Tab-separated table of C-alpha atoms in Angstrom:
chain	number	residue	atom	x	y	z
G	1	MET	CA	-7.428	5.149	23.108
G	2	LYS	CA	-8.173	5.974	19.554
G	3	ARG	CA	-5.721	8.398	17.815
G	4	LYS	CA	-5.912	9.588	14.230
G	5	HIS	CA	-3.542	11.463	11.975
G	6	ILE	CA	-4.014	13.560	8.670
G	7	SER	CA	-3.853	11.516	5.713
G	8	ALA	CA	-0.805	12.621	3.111
G	9	ILE	CA	-2.476	11.005	0.143
G	10	VAL	CA	-6.520	10.755	-0.376
G	11	LEU	CA	-7.415	7.335	-1.851
G	12	SER	CA	-10.280	4.805	-1.979
G	13	VAL	CA	-11.642	1.895	-4.043
G	14	VAL	CA	-14.900	1.479	-5.977
G	15	LEU	CA	-16.880	-1.633	-6.885
G	16	GLY	CA	-18.708	-2.272	-10.217
G	17	MET	CA	-16.192	-1.158	-12.858
G	18	SER	CA	-17.543	-2.552	-16.136
G	19	THR	CA	-15.209	-3.135	-19.066
G	20	PHE	CA	-15.274	-0.406	-21.719
G	21	LEU	CA	-14.897	-1.672	-25.226
G	22	GLY	CA	-14.850	1.667	-27.143
G	23	GLY	CA	-11.808	2.272	-29.338
G	24	CYS	CA	-9.812	5.474	-29.620
G	25	GLY	CA	-8.800	7.542	-32.515
G	26	ASN	CA	-11.743	6.876	-34.806
G	27	ARG	CA	-13.406	10.226	-34.557
G	28	GLU	CA	-13.941	12.275	-37.708
G	29	GLU	CA	-12.774	15.485	-36.116
G	30	THR	CA	-9.122	16.299	-36.326
G	31	THR	CA	-6.999	18.402	-34.048
G	32	THR	CA	-5.541	21.601	-35.363
G	33	ALA	CA	-1.811	22.189	-35.150
G	34	PRO	CA	-0.435	22.931	-31.702
G	35	GLU	CA	0.021	26.651	-31.036
G	36	GLU	CA	1.089	27.341	-27.361
G	37	SER	CA	4.211	25.779	-25.943
G	38	ILE	CA	4.153	24.259	-22.425
G	39	LYS	CA	6.700	22.535	-20.135
G	40	THR	CA	8.727	19.907	-22.127
G	41	GLU	CA	11.450	17.416	-21.586
G	42	GLU	CA	14.907	18.600	-22.548
G	43	GLY	CA	15.450	18.365	-26.266
G	44	THR	CA	11.793	17.447	-26.978
G	45	GLU	CA	9.352	19.804	-28.642
G	46	SER	CA	5.923	19.901	-27.101
G	47	SER	CA	2.776	22.023	-27.194
G	48	SER	CA	-0.826	22.216	-25.945
G	49	GLU	CA	-3.625	20.832	-28.067
G	50	VAL	CA	-5.939	23.253	-29.778
G	51	ARG	CA	-9.252	22.366	-31.440
G	52	GLY	CA	-10.201	25.657	-33.112
G	53	GLU	CA	-10.372	28.023	-30.178
G	54	VAL	CA	-10.601	25.217	-27.596
G	55	GLN	CA	-7.640	24.846	-25.258
G	56	MET	CA	-6.539	21.715	-23.612
G	57	TRP	CA	-7.255	23.343	-20.161
G	58	ASP	CA	-10.874	24.241	-21.033
G	59	GLY	CA	-13.359	22.029	-19.125
G	60	TYR	CA	-12.091	18.506	-18.504
G	61	TYR	CA	-11.438	15.093	-20.031
G	62	GLU	CA	-14.116	12.738	-18.807
G	63	ASP	CA	-15.139	9.065	-18.729
G	64	THR	CA	-18.364	7.508	-17.389
G	65	SER	CA	-17.928	3.960	-18.675
G	66	THR	CA	-17.776	2.541	-15.180
G	67	GLY	CA	-21.090	4.176	-14.223
G	68	LEU	CA	-19.185	6.780	-12.152
G	69	LEU	CA	-17.680	10.040	-13.385
G	70	SER	CA	-13.852	10.067	-13.754
G	71	PHE	CA	-12.148	13.260	-15.022
G	72	ILE	CA	-8.830	15.022	-15.470
G	73	HIS	CA	-8.492	18.749	-15.618
G	74	PHE	CA	-5.297	20.226	-17.111
G	75	TYR	CA	-4.200	23.636	-15.993
G	76	GLU	CA	-2.396	26.028	-18.280
G	77	ASP	CA	0.604	26.159	-15.925
G	78	GLY	CA	1.481	22.523	-16.501
G	79	THR	CA	-0.330	20.979	-13.542
G	80	TYR	CA	-3.315	18.607	-13.418
G	81	TYR	CA	-6.004	17.470	-11.111
G	82	ALA	CA	-7.818	14.071	-11.389
G	83	GLN	CA	-10.863	12.533	-9.774
G	84	TYR	CA	-11.734	8.902	-10.472
G	85	PHE	CA	-15.029	7.098	-9.740
G	86	ASP	CA	-17.037	10.116	-8.423
G	87	GLY	CA	-14.022	11.296	-6.359
G	88	SER	CA	-13.223	7.998	-4.652
G	89	VAL	CA	-9.652	8.152	-5.930
G	90	LEU	CA	-7.832	11.526	-6.215
G	91	ASP	CA	-4.628	12.504	-7.945
G	92	ALA	CA	-2.688	15.665	-8.836
G	93	GLY	CA	0.653	16.477	-10.350
G	94	THR	CA	2.391	17.943	-13.355
G	95	TYR	CA	2.013	17.101	-17.033
G	96	GLN	CA	3.764	17.497	-20.378
G	97	VAL	CA	2.472	16.950	-23.910
G	98	LEU	CA	5.242	15.236	-25.818
G	99	GLU	CA	5.791	14.815	-29.554
G	100	GLU	CA	6.756	11.096	-29.506
G	101	GLU	CA	5.337	7.831	-30.674
G	102	MET	CA	3.575	5.356	-28.388
G	103	GLU	CA	1.815	2.034	-29.127
G	104	TYR	CA	-1.629	1.634	-27.508
G	105	ASN	CA	-4.666	-0.635	-27.630
G	106	ALA	CA	-7.125	1.041	-30.047
G	107	ASP	CA	-9.756	-1.750	-29.893
G	108	SER	CA	-10.405	-4.925	-27.796
G	109	GLY	CA	-10.894	-7.141	-30.810
G	110	ALA	CA	-13.693	-9.579	-31.821
G	111	ASP	CA	-14.038	-11.137	-28.394
G	112	GLY	CA	-14.470	-7.610	-26.806
G	113	ASP	CA	-11.879	-8.437	-24.109
G	114	PHE	CA	-8.758	-6.327	-23.772
G	115	GLY	CA	-7.307	-9.105	-21.498
G	116	THR	CA	-6.763	-11.385	-24.440
G	117	GLU	CA	-3.916	-9.556	-26.270
G	118	ASP	CA	-3.803	-11.772	-29.389
G	119	ASP	CA	-6.732	-10.009	-31.170
G	120	ASN	CA	-6.431	-6.516	-29.737
G	121	THR	CA	-6.119	-3.781	-32.425
G	122	LYS	CA	-2.815	-1.909	-31.855
G	123	ALA	CA	-2.180	1.570	-33.095
G	124	THR	CA	0.576	4.187	-32.761
G	125	ALA	CA	0.035	7.622	-31.361
G	126	SER	CA	2.319	10.426	-32.462
G	127	GLN	CA	1.615	12.473	-29.291
G	128	VAL	CA	1.399	11.518	-25.603
G	129	VAL	CA	0.514	13.231	-22.352
G	130	GLU	CA	2.984	12.367	-19.566
G	131	MET	CA	1.548	12.848	-16.087
G	132	THR	CA	3.760	12.748	-13.016
G	133	SER	CA	1.876	12.337	-9.732
G	134	TYR	CA	2.774	14.556	-6.722
G	135	GLN	CA	2.008	11.610	-4.321
G	136	SER	CA	3.927	8.802	-5.920
G	137	GLY	CA	6.403	10.621	-8.153
G	138	THR	CA	5.564	8.079	-10.898
G	139	ALA	CA	5.309	9.273	-14.491
G	140	VAL	CA	2.615	7.722	-16.704
G	141	LYS	CA	2.310	8.241	-20.388
G	142	VAL	CA	-1.066	8.140	-22.173
G	143	ALA	CA	-1.746	8.187	-25.901
G	144	PHE	CA	-3.201	11.552	-26.954
G	145	ILE	CA	-5.237	11.413	-30.157
G	146	ASP	CA	-7.915	13.655	-31.663
G	147	ASP	CA	-8.106	15.499	-28.338
G	148	GLN	CA	-8.762	12.200	-26.465
G	149	LEU	CA	-6.766	10.323	-23.786
G	150	CYS	CA	-6.664	6.819	-25.097
G	151	ASP	CA	-6.184	3.414	-23.530
G	152	MET	CA	-5.834	4.984	-20.089
G	153	SER	CA	-5.907	3.414	-16.592
G	154	LEU	CA	-8.260	5.118	-14.115
G	155	GLY	CA	-6.505	5.208	-10.795
G	156	GLY	CA	-4.813	1.910	-11.586
G	157	MET	CA	-8.193	0.075	-11.277
G	158	ALA	CA	-10.134	0.428	-14.466
G	159	ASN	CA	-7.980	-0.013	-17.651
G	160	HIS	CA	-8.282	0.735	-21.309
G	161	ARG	CA	-10.586	3.746	-20.882
G	162	THR	CA	-10.992	6.657	-23.337
G	163	LEU	CA	-11.383	10.178	-21.758
G	164	THR	CA	-13.045	12.591	-24.196
G	165	HIS	CA	-12.729	16.332	-23.896
G	166	ASN	CA	-15.761	18.109	-22.487
G	167	ALA	CA	-14.438	21.595	-23.266
G	168	ASP	CA	-17.835	23.266	-22.584
G	169	TYR	CA	-17.866	22.259	-18.923
G	170	VAL	CA	-17.302	25.353	-16.735
G	171	TYR	CA	-14.641	24.064	-14.385
G	172	ASP	CA	-14.474	25.534	-10.855
G	173	PRO	CA	-11.673	24.273	-8.573
G	174	ASP	CA	-13.580	25.392	-5.442
G	175	VAL	CA	-16.540	23.197	-6.527
G	176	ASP	CA	-14.915	20.374	-8.519
G	177	GLU	CA	-11.807	19.677	-6.417
G	178	THR	CA	-11.252	17.985	-3.032
G	179	ALA	CA	-8.034	19.130	-1.400
G	180	ILE	CA	-5.283	16.470	-1.450
G	181	GLU	CA	-2.814	16.709	1.407
G	182	LEU	CA	0.457	15.601	-0.328
G	183	PHE	CA	2.635	15.712	2.761
G	184	VAL	CA	1.968	15.995	6.465
G	185	PHE	CA	5.134	16.395	8.635
G	186	TYR	CA	5.684	16.876	12.415
G	187	ALA	CA	8.406	18.818	14.167
G	188	ASP	CA	10.057	18.287	17.530
G	189	ASN	CA	8.317	14.932	18.073
G	190	ASN	CA	4.991	16.897	18.639
G	191	ILE	CA	1.764	15.997	16.942
G	192	GLY	CA	0.602	19.628	17.429
G	193	SER	CA	3.601	21.040	15.598
G	194	ASN	CA	2.851	20.117	12.073
G	195	PHE	CA	3.374	21.201	8.440
G	196	ILE	CA	0.805	20.313	5.690
G	197	LEU	CA	1.483	20.726	1.949
G	198	SER	CA	-1.678	20.460	-0.256
G	199	HIS	CA	-2.083	19.816	-3.983
G	200	ASN	CA	-3.598	23.267	-4.673
G	201	ARG	CA	-0.267	24.993	-3.971
G	202	THR	CA	-1.207	25.982	-0.418
G	203	PHE	CA	0.489	24.958	2.812
G	204	VAL	CA	-0.099	25.366	6.541
G	205	ASP	CA	2.777	25.711	8.970
G	206	VAL	CA	2.252	25.442	12.740
G	207	THR	CA	5.759	24.313	13.546
G	208	GLY	CA	6.440	27.647	15.220
G	209	ASP	CA	4.644	29.696	17.790
G	210	THR	CA	1.957	30.973	15.474
G	211	PHE	CA	-0.236	29.617	12.654
G	212	GLN	CA	1.136	30.459	9.249
G	213	ASP	CA	0.100	29.652	5.674
G	214	GLY	CA	0.956	30.541	2.133
G	215	SER	CA	1.544	29.111	-1.310
G	216	TRP	CA	4.277	26.981	-2.895
G	217	GLU	CA	6.082	26.245	-6.187
G	218	MET	CA	7.895	23.012	-6.936
G	219	THR	CA	11.350	24.068	-8.233
G	220	GLU	CA	12.460	20.460	-8.790
G	221	ALA	CA	11.481	16.983	-7.662
G	222	GLY	CA	11.177	16.983	-3.901
G	223	THR	CA	12.030	20.672	-3.539
G	224	TYR	CA	9.405	23.363	-2.849
G	225	THR	CA	9.737	27.066	-2.570
G	226	LEU	CA	7.345	28.326	0.110
G	227	ILE	CA	5.954	31.937	0.038
G	228	TYR	CA	4.323	32.781	3.370
G	229	SER	CA	1.270	35.106	3.530
G	230	ASP	CA	3.526	37.794	5.208
G	231	GLY	CA	5.881	37.746	2.182
G	232	THR	CA	8.741	35.726	3.655
G	233	GLU	CA	10.059	32.732	1.883
G	234	ALA	CA	11.438	29.251	2.859
G	235	VAL	CA	12.369	26.016	1.199
G	236	LEU	CA	10.911	22.555	1.988
G	237	THR	CA	13.160	19.665	0.852
G	238	VAL	CA	11.372	16.274	0.996
G	239	GLY	CA	13.414	13.080	1.385
G	240	ALA	CA	13.319	10.532	-1.387
G	241	ASP	CA	11.089	8.178	0.648
G	242	GLY	CA	8.645	11.039	1.481
G	243	ARG	CA	8.956	10.266	5.232
G	244	SER	CA	11.166	13.187	6.264
G	245	ALA	CA	11.871	16.696	5.182
G	246	ILE	CA	14.034	19.762	6.021
G	247	LEU	CA	12.303	23.219	6.345
G	248	THR	CA	14.929	25.902	5.658
G	249	LYS	CA	13.694	29.370	6.765
G	250	SER	CA	14.832	32.634	5.051
G	251	GLY	CA	17.528	33.207	7.659
G	252	GLY	CA	19.051	29.776	6.988
G	253	ASP	CA	17.724	28.078	10.133
G	254	GLU	CA	16.740	24.414	9.405
G	255	LEU	CA	14.069	22.334	10.982
G	256	ALA	CA	13.928	18.587	10.655
G	257	LEU	CA	10.426	17.126	10.004
G	258	LYS	CA	9.095	13.579	10.003
G	259	ASN	CA	5.758	12.174	8.793
G	260	THR	CA	5.192	10.328	12.081
G	261	TYR	CA	4.897	11.321	15.709
G	262	GLU	CA	6.670	9.044	18.148
G	263	GLU	CA	6.472	9.177	21.966
G	264	GLY	CA	9.805	10.002	23.500
G	265	ASP	CA	11.352	9.875	27.003
G	266	ASP	CA	11.055	13.657	27.280
G	267	LEU	CA	7.369	14.139	28.158
G	268	SER	CA	7.367	17.985	27.663
G	269	GLY	CA	5.987	17.541	24.136
G	270	ALA	CA	4.256	14.254	24.727
G	271	VAL	CA	0.537	13.790	25.315
G	272	ILE	CA	-0.010	12.937	29.036
G	273	LEU	CA	-3.776	12.727	28.800
G	274	SER	CA	-6.305	12.664	25.898
G	275	LEU	CA	-10.024	13.155	26.431
G	276	VAL	CA	-12.196	12.249	23.459
G	277	ALA	CA	-15.876	12.414	22.250
G	278	GLU	CA	-17.113	10.678	19.088
G	279	ASP	CA	-19.733	11.727	16.554
G	280	VAL	CA	-20.342	15.167	18.030
G	281	GLU	CA	-22.835	17.610	16.481
G	282	ALA	CA	-20.724	20.800	15.995
G	283	GLY	CA	-22.862	22.620	13.342
G	284	LEU	CA	-21.360	20.721	10.374
G	285	PRO	CA	-23.254	18.490	7.974
G	286	MET	CA	-21.666	15.451	9.625
G	287	GLY	CA	-20.680	14.456	13.104
G	288	VAL	CA	-17.018	14.941	14.095
G	289	ASP	CA	-14.777	13.391	16.747
G	290	LEU	CA	-13.230	15.699	19.281
G	291	ARG	CA	-9.913	15.120	21.091
G	292	LEU	CA	-8.484	17.211	23.874
G	293	ASP	CA	-4.692	16.543	24.138
G	294	CYS	CA	-2.882	17.556	27.354
G	295	TYR	CA	0.892	17.827	26.961
G	296	GLY	CA	3.718	17.349	29.451
G	297	ASP	CA	4.486	21.136	29.391
G	298	ASN	CA	0.979	21.931	30.710
G	299	THR	CA	-0.341	23.098	27.373
G	300	CYS	CA	-3.474	21.649	25.842
G	301	LYS	CA	-5.225	21.677	22.356
G	302	LEU	CA	-8.779	20.834	21.231
G	303	ILE	CA	-8.616	18.884	17.916
G	304	VAL	CA	-11.540	18.377	15.586
G	305	GLU	CA	-11.220	15.135	13.635
G	306	VAL	CA	-13.169	15.187	10.368
G	307	SER	CA	-12.842	11.557	9.114
G	308	GLN	CA	-14.678	12.198	5.850
G	309	ILE	CA	-11.650	14.279	4.567
G	310	GLY	CA	-9.034	12.697	6.795
G	311	ALA	CA	-8.259	15.941	8.570
G	312	GLU	CA	-7.413	17.047	12.091
G	313	ILE	CA	-8.111	20.719	12.689
G	314	GLU	CA	-7.008	22.652	15.819
G	315	ALA	CA	-10.031	24.444	17.247
G	316	ASP	CA	-8.786	25.737	20.583
G	317	GLN	CA	-5.643	25.848	22.748
G	318	GLY	CA	-4.542	26.869	26.147
G	319	THR	CA	-2.937	25.569	29.379
G	320	TYR	CA	-4.002	23.386	32.231
G	321	SER	CA	-3.151	22.646	35.821
G	322	VAL	CA	-3.896	19.587	37.997
G	323	THR	CA	-4.122	19.177	41.757
G	324	GLU	CA	-2.782	16.314	43.850
G	325	SER	CA	-6.319	14.875	43.848
G	326	TYR	CA	-6.360	14.938	40.046
G	327	GLN	CA	-8.766	17.831	39.715
G	328	TYR	CA	-7.943	19.508	36.300
G	329	THR	CA	-8.503	23.117	35.383
G	330	PHE	CA	-8.160	24.088	31.678
G	331	ASN	CA	-7.771	27.620	30.515
G	332	PHE	CA	-8.696	27.819	26.795
G	333	GLU	CA	-8.492	30.828	24.441
G	334	ASN	CA	-12.021	30.249	23.207
G	335	ALA	CA	-13.867	28.296	25.916
G	336	GLY	CA	-12.189	29.974	28.891
G	337	ASN	CA	-11.994	27.943	32.085
G	338	VAL	CA	-13.123	24.344	31.939
G	339	ALA	CA	-13.069	21.905	34.757
G	340	GLY	CA	-11.778	18.327	34.438
G	341	THR	CA	-13.449	15.980	36.977
G	342	PRO	CA	-11.866	12.689	38.032
G	343	ASP	CA	-13.994	9.530	38.456
G	344	TYR	CA	-12.571	8.179	41.669
G	345	ALA	CA	-14.613	4.985	41.338
G	346	SER	CA	-12.636	4.061	38.190
G	347	ALA	CA	-9.294	4.380	39.969
G	348	THR	CA	-6.834	1.584	39.721
G	349	GLU	CA	-3.240	1.349	40.911
G	350	ASN	CA	-2.006	3.167	37.910
G	351	SER	CA	-4.957	4.829	36.150
G	352	LEU	CA	-7.968	7.167	36.669
G	353	ASP	CA	-10.751	8.237	34.312
G	354	VAL	CA	-11.276	11.979	33.777
G	355	ALA	CA	-14.126	13.891	32.092
G	356	ALA	CA	-14.538	17.549	31.052
G	357	VAL	CA	-17.514	19.428	29.534
G	358	TYR	CA	-16.273	21.703	26.692
G	359	LYS	CA	-18.631	24.462	25.434
G	360	ALA	CA	-17.627	27.246	23.054
G	361	ASP	CA	-18.385	28.885	19.690
G	362	MET	CA	-15.366	29.372	17.440
G	363	GLU	CA	-14.100	29.419	13.875
G	364	VAL	CA	-11.649	26.965	12.409
G	365	GLU	CA	-9.598	27.425	9.161
G	366	PHE	CA	-8.746	24.649	6.746
G	367	ASN	CA	-7.118	25.113	3.349
G	368	GLY	CA	-7.987	28.821	3.345
G	369	SER	CA	-11.704	28.366	4.303
G	370	VAL	CA	-13.122	29.543	7.614
G	371	THR	CA	-15.879	27.440	9.209
G	372	PRO	CA	-17.835	28.309	12.284
G	373	LEU	CA	-18.322	25.561	14.957
G	374	SER	CA	-20.597	25.338	18.006
G	375	ILE	CA	-19.408	22.689	20.506
G	376	ASP	CA	-21.140	21.615	23.683
G	377	SER	CA	-19.883	18.093	24.615
G	378	GLU	CA	-18.506	16.006	27.321
G	379	LEU	CA	-15.050	14.486	26.625
G	380	LYS	CA	-13.653	11.492	28.488
G	381	GLY	CA	-10.355	9.793	28.855
G	382	THR	CA	-7.987	7.876	31.177
G	383	TYR	CA	-4.950	9.302	32.934
G	384	VAL	CA	-2.102	6.718	33.179
G	385	MET	CA	0.195	7.410	36.110
G	386	GLY	CA	3.782	8.298	35.357
G	387	GLY	CA	3.994	8.527	31.590
G	388	ALA	CA	2.562	9.568	28.244
G	389	VAL	CA	-0.395	8.050	26.597
G	390	GLN	CA	0.800	4.922	24.809
G	391	ALA	CA	-0.835	3.694	21.640
G	392	ALA	CA	-1.586	0.032	21.380
G	393	GLU	CA	1.076	-1.922	19.491
G	394	VAL	CA	0.579	-4.686	16.918
G	395	VAL	CA	1.582	-8.053	18.614
G	396	ASN	CA	0.477	-10.432	15.908
G	397	THR	CA	-0.640	-10.443	12.297
G	398	LEU	CA	-2.490	-12.811	10.030
G	399	THR	CA	-2.321	-12.274	6.182
G	400	VAL	CA	-3.519	-13.497	2.789
G	401	ASP	CA	-2.326	-12.220	-0.558
G	402	ASP	CA	-4.302	-11.645	-3.747
G	403	ALA	CA	-7.712	-12.409	-2.191
G	404	GLU	CA	-10.902	-12.148	-4.263
G	405	VAL	CA	-13.300	-9.791	-2.536
G	406	GLY	CA	-15.588	-8.579	-5.407
G	407	LEU	CA	-13.251	-5.933	-6.760
G	408	PRO	CA	-11.773	-5.897	-10.286
G	409	MET	CA	-8.417	-6.995	-8.819
G	410	GLY	CA	-7.164	-9.223	-6.025
G	411	VAL	CA	-6.221	-7.451	-2.778
G	412	ASN	CA	-4.047	-8.338	0.229
G	413	LEU	CA	-5.864	-8.738	3.561
G	414	ARG	CA	-4.322	-8.311	6.999
G	415	ILE	CA	-5.700	-8.839	10.473
G	416	ASP	CA	-3.670	-6.864	13.109
G	417	ILE	CA	-3.885	-8.020	16.699
G	418	TYR	CA	-3.026	-5.197	19.176
G	419	SER	CA	-1.614	-5.248	22.685
G	420	ASP	CA	-4.918	-3.919	24.106
G	421	ASP	CA	-6.755	-7.043	22.768
G	422	THR	CA	-8.349	-5.254	19.905
G	423	CYS	CA	-8.099	-6.284	16.221
G	424	LYS	CA	-8.648	-4.822	12.771
G	425	LEU	CA	-9.096	-6.217	9.229
G	426	ILE	CA	-7.150	-4.129	6.744
G	427	VAL	CA	-7.623	-4.208	2.939
G	428	GLU	CA	-4.372	-3.432	1.193
G	429	VAL	CA	-4.920	-2.113	-2.388
G	430	ALA	CA	-1.394	-2.303	-3.782
G	431	GLN	CA	-2.251	-0.500	-7.050
G	432	LEU	CA	-3.096	2.601	-5.014
G	433	GLY	CA	-0.795	2.182	-2.021
G	434	ALA	CA	-3.931	2.277	0.161
G	435	GLU	CA	-4.878	0.453	3.390
G	436	LEU	CA	-8.546	0.609	4.256
G	437	GLU	CA	-10.174	-0.715	7.406
G	438	ALA	CA	-12.978	-3.276	6.677
G	439	ASP	CA	-13.747	-4.777	10.130
G	440	GLN	CA	-12.699	-4.383	13.803
G	441	GLY	CA	-13.318	-6.057	17.113
G	442	THR	CA	-11.642	-7.703	20.108
G	443	CYS	CA	-9.730	-10.834	20.586
G	444	THR	CA	-8.275	-13.101	23.303
G	445	LEU	CA	-5.638	-15.770	23.263
G	446	ASP	CA	-6.119	-19.052	25.113
G	447	GLU	CA	-2.584	-19.904	26.202
G	448	THR	CA	-3.532	-23.482	26.948
G	449	ASN	CA	-4.391	-24.398	23.377
G	450	PHE	CA	-2.913	-21.354	21.476
G	451	LYS	CA	-6.318	-20.454	19.918
G	452	TYR	CA	-7.402	-16.860	19.344
G	453	THR	CA	-11.124	-16.028	19.819
G	454	PHE	CA	-12.080	-12.992	17.742
G	455	ASP	CA	-15.302	-11.055	18.115
G	456	PHE	CA	-15.621	-8.901	14.976
G	457	GLU	CA	-18.374	-6.309	14.326
G	458	LYS	CA	-19.012	-7.675	10.827
G	459	ALA	CA	-17.795	-11.330	10.836
G	460	GLY	CA	-18.933	-12.096	14.435
G	461	GLU	CA	-17.104	-14.705	16.503
G	462	LEU	CA	-14.244	-16.539	14.824
G	463	ILE	CA	-11.658	-18.913	16.301
G	464	SER	CA	-8.219	-19.508	14.877
G	465	GLU	CA	-6.715	-22.978	14.343
G	466	PRO	CA	-3.178	-23.571	15.519
G	467	ASP	CA	-1.019	-25.968	13.477
G	468	TYR	CA	0.564	-28.008	16.275
G	469	ALA	CA	2.758	-29.892	13.789
G	470	SER	CA	4.542	-26.643	12.983
G	471	ALA	CA	5.479	-26.010	16.578
G	472	THR	CA	9.127	-25.076	17.337
G	473	ALA	CA	10.841	-23.494	20.267
G	474	GLU	CA	10.115	-20.104	18.576
G	475	GLY	CA	6.340	-20.636	18.115
G	476	LEU	CA	3.721	-22.310	15.869
G	477	ASP	CA	1.644	-21.467	12.793
G	478	MET	CA	-2.056	-20.653	12.849
G	479	THR	CA	-4.865	-20.021	10.392
G	480	LEU	CA	-8.167	-18.161	10.543
G	481	ALA	CA	-11.184	-18.694	8.225
G	482	TYR	CA	-12.737	-15.169	7.820
G	483	LYS	CA	-16.179	-14.765	6.040
G	484	ALA	CA	-18.310	-11.647	6.029
G	485	GLU	CA	-20.149	-9.132	3.892
G	486	THR	CA	-18.484	-5.814	4.757
G	487	GLU	CA	-17.422	-2.553	3.255
G	488	VAL	CA	-14.583	0.002	3.157
G	489	GLU	CA	-15.173	3.656	3.384
G	490	PHE	CA	-13.078	6.736	2.599
G	491	ASN	CA	-13.938	10.386	1.810
G	492	GLY	CA	-17.677	9.602	2.155
G	493	THR	CA	-17.739	6.747	-0.401
G	494	SER	CA	-18.576	3.185	0.637
G	495	THR	CA	-17.613	0.138	-1.383
G	496	PRO	CA	-19.136	-3.307	-0.467
G	497	LEU	CA	-16.739	-6.288	-0.167
G	498	SER	CA	-17.568	-10.005	-0.030
G	499	ILE	CA	-14.786	-11.819	1.800
G	500	ASP	CA	-14.411	-15.574	2.229
G	501	THR	CA	-10.819	-16.568	2.716
G	502	VAL	CA	-8.258	-18.040	5.071
G	503	LEU	CA	-5.552	-15.953	6.631
G	504	GLN	CA	-2.247	-17.333	8.033
G	505	GLY	CA	-0.041	-16.214	10.830
G	506	ARG	CA	2.273	-17.403	13.528
G	507	ILE	CA	2.173	-17.248	17.398
G	508	ALA	CA	5.562	-16.407	18.796
G	509	ALA	CA	6.671	-18.242	21.879
G	510	GLN	CA	6.614	-16.070	25.031
């Protein structure tokens, strides 16, 4: 059964990034002396750039050399927001303007190619902008000359770009920014008990009995002071690996959080049954997926999955009861009583299909915005006797590194084979820390000749080749020739890929 989670970091890739050959620092205009001090490193003087009456945080710094808009907006409070390639890659964090020297590539030389270092024109900047990303914690320094960001990498994918200051642009965060969920944590091993921290200094806390939200300030790396809407305060301390956190409330009580939800032996907080419906019309510009989760403590929640923004939004909640004949009765806050009907014809020794028609009008809140929804849809799922819903596990993997797929850089490819005989092709973009699904399908293993037969949506039928000479008591190697024209999609942007490669893996002895 398909399960999705909120994405902590919003990332994608874009094809068609042309090489930009323009230099930096050759403009006739000069920048006036810095006037207003901002956050600096200890012992280092620093200031904001002023061109006449223009401030660094007016408008944004932009580049269109790839054919797509990339920009960075600097806020007066020492934070920044960046969108690269028409919003396909997003970033946010803190910045400093430092008075220090930095060598950079001012020109690509006679051959017009920055990749050949021997003839590149080098220059030295006396000022740099240091940007530290909230997501990665990595600090990147960029030469800052004549109110331009010079020799800069856009999202780690298009290098040697010059971003010029469009100070006249009227920047509106509500219009120009897409919310980036920096951290998504879960409490008590419960997917419905979560904490979300977003780049725009807002957070949502549903780890308790009620929905709470508020604003935050980062007091030091990994430590966030939370100010709830009711005026109370708390502290979120994120582990160095970003996978766990401690939420310390005003009274001193501590709550451990993790960025994953794992099924446990105690089913009180585990999902016993999930009913789903895909691509449902709910009054939004796009279709959404619905998921009705039934927990072991007889509570239930209706979740709206909006894949375009990688979000799961709780739309309704309540309780449920079930008879010995598996007739379900749900009692929702918005939809009221809803009947769950078993399909006895589907019954096996350990499973039974269940369906429920959910109908209600409601409002959902996400990042401070309230959106009305109108839902009238049938959700379906399978009840597995005697336990929680178990997600399919990866039982085998084939990989290839640094594959050419039509992007400006090589990427790693991975085919995951799951315990439910499904499979997925994943594109790993190491520069961004992103994994994007490019193909999916089903697969079967012929245990007589150790060949997998794949049936992909894009690549069609493919058969792996075992290497019998590699056989040992532990297993044997295998290869798979994958060839397809496909695409990856995230946040509404699609990027075409052309893949023709061979992946390698190993079949373990049973």
